Short mmCIF file of C-alpha atoms in Angstrom, two decimals:
data_model
loop_
_atom_site.label_atom_id
_atom_site.label_comp_id
_atom_site.label_asym_id
_atom_site.label_seq_id
_atom_site.Cartn_x
_atom_site.Cartn_y
_atom_site.Cartn_z
CA ILE A 180 48.52 117.65 19.77
CA LEU A 181 48.17 117.93 16.18
CA ASN A 182 46.24 115.22 14.82
CA VAL A 183 47.27 112.93 10.71
CA GLU A 184 46.27 110.98 9.78
CA GLN A 185 46.45 108.27 6.81
CA SER A 186 44.03 106.02 5.07
CA PRO A 187 44.77 102.87 4.35
CA GLN A 188 47.88 101.49 6.48
CA SER A 189 48.78 99.94 4.16
CA LEU A 190 47.69 97.88 0.51
CA HIS A 191 48.55 95.49 -1.99
CA VAL A 192 48.95 97.15 -5.64
CA GLN A 193 49.37 94.21 -9.00
CA GLU A 194 52.00 95.82 -10.80
CA GLY A 195 51.45 98.11 -13.31
CA ASP A 196 47.71 99.40 -11.74
CA SER A 197 48.07 102.58 -10.42
CA THR A 198 46.28 103.52 -7.08
CA ASN A 199 46.32 106.60 -4.33
CA PHE A 200 45.74 107.11 -0.55
CA THR A 201 45.24 109.26 1.53
CA CYS A 202 46.41 111.85 4.30
CA SER A 203 43.78 114.27 5.96
CA PHE A 204 45.80 116.63 8.79
CA PRO A 205 43.72 119.40 11.05
CA SER A 206 43.39 122.56 8.67
CA SER A 207 43.64 125.44 11.58
CA ASN A 208 46.16 126.90 11.46
CA PHE A 209 48.03 124.89 8.73
CA TYR A 210 51.51 125.84 8.06
CA ALA A 211 53.30 123.32 5.78
CA LEU A 212 52.02 119.18 4.19
CA HIS A 213 55.68 116.85 3.77
CA TRP A 214 55.33 114.03 1.87
CA TYR A 215 57.88 111.34 2.72
CA ARG A 216 58.69 107.22 0.89
CA TRP A 217 60.44 105.02 3.08
CA GLU A 218 62.41 102.14 2.00
CA THR A 219 63.45 98.82 4.35
CA ALA A 220 66.31 99.57 5.64
CA LYS A 221 66.78 102.46 4.23
CA SER A 222 65.91 105.79 5.82
CA PRO A 223 63.09 108.03 5.16
CA GLU A 224 62.61 110.23 1.51
CA ALA A 225 61.38 113.60 0.95
CA LEU A 226 59.24 113.83 -1.59
CA PHE A 227 57.31 117.22 -1.58
CA VAL A 228 56.22 119.98 0.72
CA MET A 229 53.19 121.75 0.33
CA THR A 230 52.27 125.04 1.38
CA LEU A 231 49.33 126.14 -0.58
CA ASN A 232 46.33 125.42 -0.93
CA GLY A 233 45.22 123.73 -4.26
CA ASP A 234 48.79 122.77 -4.66
CA GLU A 235 50.04 120.51 -7.49
CA LYS A 236 53.70 118.37 -7.13
CA LYS A 237 54.45 115.21 -9.33
CA LYS A 238 58.06 113.51 -9.29
CA GLY A 239 58.33 111.47 -12.14
CA ARG A 240 55.21 108.46 -11.96
CA ILE A 241 54.20 110.00 -8.83
CA SER A 242 51.78 113.13 -7.60
CA ALA A 243 50.03 114.57 -4.80
CA THR A 244 47.64 116.83 -4.42
CA LEU A 245 46.76 119.07 -0.79
CA ASN A 246 43.75 120.53 -0.18
CA THR A 247 44.47 123.48 2.94
CA LYS A 248 40.54 123.76 3.43
CA GLU A 249 39.16 120.46 4.56
CA GLY A 250 43.02 119.34 5.99
CA TYR A 251 43.75 116.51 2.91
CA SER A 252 46.49 115.68 0.47
CA TYR A 253 45.71 112.47 -1.75
CA LEU A 254 49.27 110.55 -2.92
CA TYR A 255 48.88 108.38 -6.44
CA ILE A 256 51.95 106.44 -8.30
CA LYS A 257 50.17 105.72 -11.79
CA GLY A 258 51.06 102.20 -12.82
CA SER A 259 52.05 101.36 -9.76
CA GLN A 260 55.90 99.81 -10.52
CA PRO A 261 58.26 96.84 -7.47
CA GLU A 262 60.21 99.74 -6.28
CA ASP A 263 57.67 101.90 -5.77
CA SER A 264 57.33 99.49 -2.67
CA ALA A 265 57.66 101.87 0.59
CA THR A 266 55.62 102.99 3.49
CA TYR A 267 54.21 107.03 2.72
CA LEU A 268 55.03 108.71 5.72
CA CYS A 269 52.83 112.24 5.78
CA ALA A 270 53.96 115.14 8.48
CA SER A 271 52.11 118.27 8.96
CA SER A 272 53.07 121.49 10.79
CA LEU A 273 51.32 124.69 12.28
CA ALA A 274 53.57 126.97 11.65
CA ALA A 275 57.30 127.79 10.94
CA GLY A 276 59.85 125.81 12.59
CA ASN A 277 59.60 121.88 11.48
CA LYS A 278 58.36 121.07 13.73
CA LEU A 279 56.53 118.53 11.76
CA THR A 280 54.21 115.67 13.36
CA PHE A 281 53.65 112.97 10.94
CA GLY A 282 50.85 110.30 10.18
CA GLY A 283 50.68 106.57 10.39
CA GLY A 284 51.81 105.64 7.38
CA THR A 285 50.45 104.02 4.55
CA ARG A 286 52.79 100.73 3.23
CA VAL A 287 52.68 100.32 0.01
CA LEU A 288 53.29 96.28 -0.85
CA VAL A 289 53.50 96.70 -5.48
CA LYS A 290 53.48 92.59 -6.40
CA PRO A 291 54.88 91.60 -9.67
CA GLU B 138 73.53 108.15 0.59
CA THR B 139 71.49 111.15 2.22
CA GLY B 140 74.19 112.84 3.42
CA VAL B 141 73.36 112.26 7.24
CA THR B 142 75.14 109.89 8.79
CA GLN B 143 74.83 107.69 12.01
CA THR B 144 76.14 106.10 14.67
CA PRO B 145 75.99 102.78 14.85
CA ARG B 146 73.22 101.80 13.90
CA HIS B 147 72.10 99.00 16.40
CA LEU B 148 72.60 99.49 20.34
CA VAL B 149 72.21 97.33 22.81
CA MET B 150 72.00 99.04 26.77
CA GLY B 151 71.66 97.72 29.64
CA MET B 152 69.72 99.99 32.20
CA THR B 153 71.90 100.80 33.87
CA ASN B 154 74.85 102.47 30.92
CA LYS B 155 75.60 105.32 29.28
CA LYS B 156 75.66 105.67 25.66
CA SER B 157 75.35 108.12 22.68
CA LEU B 158 74.99 108.37 18.42
CA LYS B 159 75.69 110.08 16.74
CA CYS B 160 75.26 112.37 13.23
CA GLU B 161 77.08 113.96 11.78
CA GLN B 162 75.44 115.64 8.63
CA HIS B 163 78.05 116.78 5.35
CA LEU B 164 75.00 119.26 4.10
CA GLY B 165 75.77 122.63 5.59
CA HIS B 166 72.18 122.20 7.09
CA ASN B 167 71.53 125.10 9.87
CA ALA B 168 68.40 123.42 11.61
CA MET B 169 69.55 119.38 12.95
CA TYR B 170 66.64 117.14 15.31
CA TRP B 171 66.19 114.12 16.88
CA TYR B 172 62.86 111.80 16.03
CA LYS B 173 61.92 108.59 17.09
CA GLN B 174 59.82 105.36 15.89
CA SER B 175 58.82 103.11 18.23
CA ALA B 176 56.56 99.39 17.32
CA LYS B 177 53.78 100.56 15.91
CA LYS B 178 53.45 104.55 16.57
CA PRO B 179 55.01 107.03 14.23
CA LEU B 180 57.07 108.48 14.57
CA GLU B 181 57.83 111.40 17.44
CA LEU B 182 59.24 113.91 17.62
CA MET B 183 62.38 114.49 19.55
CA PHE B 184 63.94 117.38 19.37
CA VAL B 185 64.84 121.11 16.92
CA TYR B 186 68.66 122.77 17.28
CA SER B 187 68.85 125.55 14.89
CA LEU B 188 72.77 127.01 14.27
CA GLU B 189 73.34 125.42 17.44
CA GLU B 190 70.55 126.56 19.59
CA ARG B 191 68.23 123.98 21.03
CA VAL B 192 64.11 125.66 20.32
CA GLU B 193 62.37 122.66 20.79
CA ASN B 194 62.23 119.87 23.06
CA ASN B 195 59.57 118.04 22.76
CA SER B 196 58.50 116.32 26.31
CA VAL B 197 61.47 114.36 26.35
CA PRO B 198 62.38 112.86 29.00
CA SER B 199 66.00 114.00 30.90
CA ARG B 200 67.72 110.59 30.44
CA PHE B 201 67.86 111.53 26.84
CA SER B 202 70.22 114.53 26.38
CA PRO B 203 71.09 116.20 23.41
CA GLU B 204 73.83 118.09 22.55
CA CYS B 205 75.41 119.49 19.00
CA PRO B 206 78.56 121.35 19.69
CA ASN B 207 78.82 122.55 16.00
CA SER B 208 75.72 123.16 12.54
CA SER B 209 76.90 119.92 11.66
CA HIS B 210 76.51 117.00 14.60
CA LEU B 211 73.97 116.51 16.32
CA PHE B 212 74.19 113.75 19.01
CA LEU B 213 71.42 112.28 22.45
CA HIS B 214 73.23 110.70 24.93
CA LEU B 215 71.36 108.48 26.76
CA HIS B 216 71.80 107.31 30.62
CA THR B 217 69.28 105.34 33.34
CA LEU B 218 66.91 104.51 30.56
CA GLN B 219 64.16 101.80 30.67
CA PRO B 220 62.75 98.96 28.01
CA GLU B 221 60.27 101.40 26.37
CA ASP B 222 62.89 102.77 25.46
CA SER B 223 64.06 100.32 22.45
CA ALA B 224 62.98 102.01 19.26
CA LEU B 225 64.44 103.35 16.65
CA TYR B 226 66.66 106.26 16.82
CA LEU B 227 66.46 108.23 13.59
CA CYS B 228 68.34 112.42 13.10
CA ALA B 229 67.69 114.60 10.35
CA SER B 230 68.57 117.66 8.63
CA SER B 231 66.81 120.32 7.27
CA GLN B 232 68.59 123.38 5.35
CA GLY B 233 65.97 126.14 8.12
CA THR B 234 64.05 125.72 9.86
CA GLY B 235 61.59 127.77 7.63
CA GLY B 236 59.24 124.12 5.69
CA GLU B 237 62.32 122.77 4.31
CA LYS B 238 62.17 119.64 3.95
CA LEU B 239 64.33 116.72 6.24
CA PHE B 240 67.20 114.88 4.77
CA PHE B 241 67.08 111.12 7.46
CA GLY B 242 69.27 109.08 8.13
CA SER B 243 69.32 105.65 7.86
CA GLY B 244 68.61 105.11 12.22
CA THR B 245 70.38 103.37 15.54
CA GLN B 246 68.37 100.64 16.24
CA LEU B 247 68.02 100.88 20.10
CA SER B 248 67.45 97.77 22.41
CA VAL B 249 67.15 98.36 26.58
CA LEU B 250 67.44 94.70 27.86
#
């Protein structure tokens, strides 16, 4: 069973501040790491899919890094805005087949 | 709009009822999924279909019965459910099953009385 952990479970961020949070996963037999953003009353939306150690991906003010050797990924939000408030999910898989195991999510609340 | 549509959005059913959840994707994808989110638990994979063939059944009880009549439609047939089956059921699709990102529907919030 693949164990994917996210921390913290929740965090409050002042508008304009930057923040980051962690996803940890087993490093052996790693295949892919996904990040999703899930806003209240909406569908989870894919942010990034990363497969290579050292990968860095960026989408606007949001970026992510991947360390497959030690089994962690960071998600960064630069200059947080209220519209960044959401639950951020990571998911990892051991092999092709898209059998993703999700973490419990980090709930981010950006205060104006 | 993600291109993945789920109906109904909300469903209340008794333990002796039979109901079905429907999912339709308009993205031309080849893979479809059912996920379950119970309160305070991570998303759990239930079933994976690739090109209309079931490729994953994640130890799901037989009271949940999936059906994939074509690559655009996915159903989850429910019968004799238990109150602990109350959860949000999410459908997703992806181009293939080689690590591609998932496109999710809005989910069906199910309550079993």
